[in-house]
């Protein structure tokens, strides 16, 4: 009977099972209906289908199979049943692994044994009959006997025998005659053991992505107990980054390609766990998704070592900064960006001066400390978006990108030079180095990154050759200009002591009455060789080297004395405005109290002084600014918003700040006559400022027409050449004595 072709025996229908049960041998456990479900349904689902179970069918099939195995060399060795080749007298000629284990004989030398000797005597008559038939049978004979076993009382087996091709021997298949139930239990137990001991994590989720099963290894990978994990949603084991990766993987999923993917989980203790997962969906008979099963490998260690290798290839181990390799990568990237946009980038090549001496004197360990500290100081001078790298030794490079003017490069170079010149404290010892910096710009100075690096390097040598502790541009023009600026910066230091600063005063005229009760103090520097310099020529340097604070303090005290004099000689309510740049506003906070003391000392009411700030100040950390302006108010000082209209503040925005005056920028005033739009804008500013309780000052009024338009628009005050240029205090006084403060209006 060959029911291989009977579809009913292949399927799992109830009828087929019933038929198989009918045909089962009496007493055999084949009558058992396995039913559903197995304890590990998911794994059982994936396990190979049980072979056809009809006994005779199985036998023939198996024999054929075994024959194939036997033909293909020693493959029969691996057969899951006992397999022997017996001589006529039952001498064991050959035996496979399972057979040898069953009988307790050595495979190497089976010929010492007769198979018959293993048969329990009560079964010998059955065996002998069976063996005689089998020797002559090509279709196969079956018999059940009990075999003696080395360790226990015996094992019931089913023997399937048939003559071998030569007719000289009998092929025997020895199959444990345990029942279906026991077989199933054994297979289930085996699966359970595999799952339990597996070196891989196994994770099953249901259709809602809640955990329905994990094996101990899976729980161990994430540091949880199995109970902790059950019923929890998959994503509760991930952080936002992990979830994003999961979503990405789902979005990218290509059906039919269950290639392992990397996923990121968070272990119970919060550490990141990298895994490689192969997932397969669990489908019901209709193809609906019931969930998924994943095989999970912990790859955290590999991942970390890959990361470590990457880190070592791209970062300097001593300072943690990008190394030369990474630096070139970033430089390439930044030059491409500059190619696309209108801005440029600067490459700073920094080399420490005297580092070798420090290394020789204090040893390499301390030399290393200097390098680490130097890298920290340099990093403090740049934005986080800039790249600082260590080239090796005591050489560092910085890429400053997205620049629109050269001034910021120079400020940064100055800051680095100053920072690196400070002493290095090394556990009781002090070390001194300084820095030589070469600056090359892209695109003006170089075509490509190699040339750019080479030119910055060359500029660095120029700085070093000139004595170190300075920077040098690659471009000679820039270098000369920088030198001139540098000499201004150097001269500035001496200027206060040498009393080279002067203050000129420009009247601020009331547009209603023509009276002058106010003036703006404007700073001048009488330079010993360059003559009289305007603020634009030196204030930026005073800002970048911090001298602005000292200069501003001097201006404040001078102006306080001046306003005191004019309150006596001109008008008791006379007011003078002083300018304060944003840098100053940020840095001179500590001076206010001493100013207040100074005003008290002079017996001056604080509202004698107006502080002029620009819009830029308002945008730096609004809360801090509001607080500073509130302090001014509390002191009694008044505040004017200078250059109004050139920045981004709107009048409504000014409500938040304590301000007394708005100064309309000269650029609007200059076009008042020709540009109807600007006139409308000035009128709107004036109306709104008045609504907010602010007075308006128009700056840069140069013509009578401008003045008339402003009067019509209701502007409160004006200053400009049409009334008077800024002038020294004595001149201002003479002007006032000659019948002014009433200027033509
Ligand atoms: P600012 O505060 O806008 O000062 C007005 C500028 O316009 C002054 O230039 C003044 O001389 C000029 N000016 C006055 N009337 C007219 C006019 O009718 N037409 C034209 N075209 N210009 C006129 P100055 O004195 O060169 O000052 C330039 C800037 O320097 C000032 O602009 C102010 O921001 C700053 N500054 C001046 N003194 C100081 C100071 O003591 N400390 C600080 N931090 N900055 C100062
Ligand atoms: Ca001003
Ligand atoms: Ca102004």
PDB file of C-alpha atoms in Angstrom, residues 249-363:
ATOM      1  CA  UNK A 249      12.564  49.762   9.147  1.00  0.00           C
ATOM      2  CA  UNK A 250       8.825  49.178   8.838  1.00  0.00           C
ATOM      3  CA  UNK A 251       8.547  51.872   6.193  1.00  0.00           C
ATOM      4  CA  UNK A 252      11.462  50.391   4.276  1.00  0.00           C
ATOM      5  CA  UNK A 253      10.338  46.796   4.640  1.00  0.00           C
ATOM      6  CA  UNK A 254      10.550  44.854   1.430  1.00  0.00           C
ATOM      7  CA  UNK A 255       8.206  41.882   1.438  1.00  0.00           C
ATOM      8  CA  UNK A 256       9.952  38.562   1.066  1.00  0.00           C
ATOM      9  CA  UNK A 257      13.278  39.841   2.332  1.00  0.00           C
ATOM     10  CA  UNK A 258      13.418  39.079   6.017  1.00  0.00           C
ATOM     11  CA  UNK A 259      17.055  40.175   6.259  1.00  0.00           C
ATOM     12  CA  UNK A 260      18.204  40.888   9.799  1.00  0.00           C
ATOM     13  CA  UNK A 261      17.960  44.518  10.758  1.00  0.00           C
ATOM     14  CA  UNK A 262      19.602  46.464  13.526  1.00  0.00           C
ATOM     15  CA  UNK A 263      17.346  47.710  16.270  1.00  0.00           C
ATOM     16  CA  UNK A 264      18.092  49.730  19.324  1.00  0.00           C
ATOM     17  CA  UNK A 265      16.524  48.852  22.665  1.00  0.00           C
ATOM     18  CA  UNK A 266      16.904  50.248  26.146  1.00  0.00           C
ATOM     19  CA  UNK A 267      17.754  47.680  28.796  1.00  0.00           C
ATOM     20  CA  UNK A 268      16.122  47.671  32.219  1.00  0.00           C
ATOM     21  CA  UNK A 269      19.123  49.553  33.647  1.00  0.00           C
ATOM     22  CA  UNK A 270      18.802  52.222  30.977  1.00  0.00           C
ATOM     23  CA  UNK A 271      21.758  51.177  28.841  1.00  0.00           C
ATOM     24  CA  UNK A 272      21.488  51.029  25.066  1.00  0.00           C
ATOM     25  CA  UNK A 273      21.265  47.488  23.690  1.00  0.00           C
ATOM     26  CA  UNK A 274      21.941  47.005  19.992  1.00  0.00           C
ATOM     27  CA  UNK A 275      20.406  43.932  18.418  1.00  0.00           C
ATOM     28  CA  UNK A 276      20.195  42.316  15.068  1.00  0.00           C
ATOM     29  CA  UNK A 277      16.714  40.869  14.525  1.00  0.00           C
ATOM     30  CA  UNK A 278      15.280  38.525  11.931  1.00  0.00           C
ATOM     31  CA  UNK A 279      11.546  38.722  12.057  1.00  0.00           C
ATOM     32  CA  UNK A 280       8.846  36.696  10.435  1.00  0.00           C
ATOM     33  CA  UNK A 281       5.145  37.305  10.558  1.00  0.00           C
ATOM     34  CA  UNK A 282       2.771  34.798  12.146  1.00  0.00           C
ATOM     35  CA  UNK A 283      -0.195  34.296   9.886  1.00  0.00           C
ATOM     36  CA  UNK A 284      -3.397  32.343  10.400  1.00  0.00           C
ATOM     37  CA  UNK A 285      -4.814  29.935   7.810  1.00  0.00           C
ATOM     38  CA  UNK A 286      -6.432  32.854   5.975  1.00  0.00           C
ATOM     39  CA  UNK A 287      -3.250  34.845   5.887  1.00  0.00           C
ATOM     40  CA  UNK A 288      -4.308  37.343   8.568  1.00  0.00           C
ATOM     41  CA  UNK A 289      -1.462  38.567  10.737  1.00  0.00           C
ATOM     42  CA  UNK A 290      -1.499  37.229  14.271  1.00  0.00           C
ATOM     43  CA  UNK A 291       1.787  38.790  15.275  1.00  0.00           C
ATOM     44  CA  UNK A 292       5.443  38.256  14.635  1.00  0.00           C
ATOM     45  CA  UNK A 293       8.324  36.206  15.829  1.00  0.00           C
ATOM     46  CA  UNK A 294      11.832  37.509  16.031  1.00  0.00           C
ATOM     47  CA  UNK A 295      15.228  35.922  16.493  1.00  0.00           C
ATOM     48  CA  UNK A 296      17.312  38.436  18.327  1.00  0.00           C
ATOM     49  CA  UNK A 297      21.116  38.625  18.542  1.00  0.00           C
ATOM     50  CA  UNK A 298      22.784  41.000  20.962  1.00  0.00           C
ATOM     51  CA  UNK A 299      25.329  42.946  18.893  1.00  0.00           C
ATOM     52  CA  UNK A 300      26.052  45.668  21.437  1.00  0.00           C
ATOM     53  CA  UNK A 301      29.656  44.618  21.849  1.00  0.00           C
ATOM     54  CA  UNK A 302      30.342  44.503  18.093  1.00  0.00           C
ATOM     55  CA  UNK A 303      28.540  47.789  17.685  1.00  0.00           C
ATOM     56  CA  UNK A 304      30.627  49.373  20.422  1.00  0.00           C
ATOM     57  CA  UNK A 305      33.832  48.084  18.971  1.00  0.00           C
ATOM     58  CA  UNK A 306      32.836  49.279  15.496  1.00  0.00           C
ATOM     59  CA  UNK A 307      32.091  52.634  17.033  1.00  0.00           C
ATOM     60  CA  UNK A 308      35.379  52.522  18.893  1.00  0.00           C
ATOM     61  CA  UNK A 309      37.268  51.725  15.704  1.00  0.00           C
ATOM     62  CA  UNK A 310      35.448  54.540  13.917  1.00  0.00           C
ATOM     63  CA  UNK A 311      36.197  56.867  16.788  1.00  0.00           C
ATOM     64  CA  UNK A 312      39.865  55.900  16.815  1.00  0.00           C
ATOM     65  CA  UNK A 313      40.061  56.479  13.085  1.00  0.00           C
ATOM     66  CA  UNK A 314      38.504  59.931  13.314  1.00  0.00           C
ATOM     67  CA  UNK A 315      39.343  61.368  16.707  1.00  0.00           C
ATOM     68  CA  UNK A 316      42.473  62.220  18.574  1.00  0.00           C
ATOM     69  CA  UNK A 317      42.712  60.082  21.690  1.00  0.00           C
ATOM     70  CA  UNK A 318      44.455  62.671  23.852  1.00  0.00           C
ATOM     71  CA  UNK A 319      42.148  65.639  23.347  1.00  0.00           C
ATOM     72  CA  UNK A 320      39.044  63.922  21.984  1.00  0.00           C
ATOM     73  CA  UNK A 321      39.071  66.378  19.088  1.00  0.00           C
ATOM     74  CA  UNK A 322      38.546  65.362  15.469  1.00  0.00           C
ATOM     75  CA  UNK A 323      41.871  64.243  13.984  1.00  0.00           C
ATOM     76  CA  UNK A 324      43.367  65.199  10.662  1.00  0.00           C
ATOM     77  CA  UNK A 325      41.322  62.636   8.777  1.00  0.00           C
ATOM     78  CA  UNK A 326      38.002  63.856  10.127  1.00  0.00           C
ATOM     79  CA  UNK A 327      39.133  67.459   9.751  1.00  0.00           C
ATOM     80  CA  UNK A 328      39.787  67.036   6.019  1.00  0.00           C
ATOM     81  CA  UNK A 329      36.340  65.500   5.661  1.00  0.00           C
ATOM     82  CA  UNK A 330      34.683  68.435   7.360  1.00  0.00           C
ATOM     83  CA  UNK A 331      36.788  70.911   5.427  1.00  0.00           C
ATOM     84  CA  UNK A 332      35.672  69.323   2.170  1.00  0.00           C
ATOM     85  CA  UNK A 333      32.095  69.540   3.321  1.00  0.00           C
ATOM     86  CA  UNK A 334      32.379  73.178   4.413  1.00  0.00           C
ATOM     87  CA  UNK A 335      34.096  74.315   1.214  1.00  0.00           C
ATOM     88  CA  UNK A 336      31.273  72.742  -0.782  1.00  0.00           C
ATOM     89  CA  UNK A 337      28.798  74.656   1.320  1.00  0.00           C
ATOM     90  CA  UNK A 338      30.713  77.878   0.736  1.00  0.00           C
ATOM     91  CA  UNK A 339      30.694  77.122  -3.011  1.00  0.00           C
ATOM     92  CA  UNK A 340      26.918  77.034  -2.948  1.00  0.00           C
ATOM     93  CA  UNK A 341      26.383  80.111  -0.789  1.00  0.00           C
ATOM     94  CA  UNK A 342      27.655  83.678  -0.763  1.00  0.00           C
ATOM     95  CA  UNK A 343      29.641  83.418   2.448  1.00  0.00           C
ATOM     96  CA  UNK A 344      33.212  82.308   2.960  1.00  0.00           C
ATOM     97  CA  UNK A 345      35.143  80.260   5.429  1.00  0.00           C
ATOM     98  CA  UNK A 346      38.365  80.851   7.277  1.00  0.00           C
ATOM     99  CA  UNK A 347      40.885  78.184   8.102  1.00  0.00           C
ATOM    100  CA  UNK A 348      42.988  78.944  11.176  1.00  0.00           C
ATOM    101  CA  UNK A 349      46.196  76.989  11.580  1.00  0.00           C
ATOM    102  CA  UNK A 350      47.294  77.236  15.213  1.00  0.00           C
ATOM    103  CA  UNK A 351      50.699  76.222  16.463  1.00  0.00           C
ATOM    104  CA  UNK A 352      51.778  76.612  20.083  1.00  0.00           C
ATOM    105  CA  UNK A 353      54.982  78.593  20.636  1.00  0.00           C
ATOM    106  CA  UNK A 354      57.530  77.200  23.136  1.00  0.00           C
ATOM    107  CA  UNK A 355      55.635  73.946  23.573  1.00  0.00           C
ATOM    108  CA  UNK A 356      58.792  71.941  23.019  1.00  0.00           C
ATOM    109  CA  UNK A 357      60.490  73.688  25.946  1.00  0.00           C
ATOM    110  CA  UNK A 358      57.531  72.875  28.204  1.00  0.00           C
ATOM    111  CA  UNK A 359      57.649  69.256  27.124  1.00  0.00           C
ATOM    112  CA  UNK A 360      61.411  69.038  27.716  1.00  0.00           C
ATOM    113  CA  UNK A 361      61.296  70.845  31.050  1.00  0.00           C
ATOM    114  CA  UNK A 362      58.199  69.237  32.614  1.00  0.00           C
ATOM    115  CA  UNK A 363      57.975  65.920  30.811  1.00  0.00           C
TER     116      UNK A 363
END
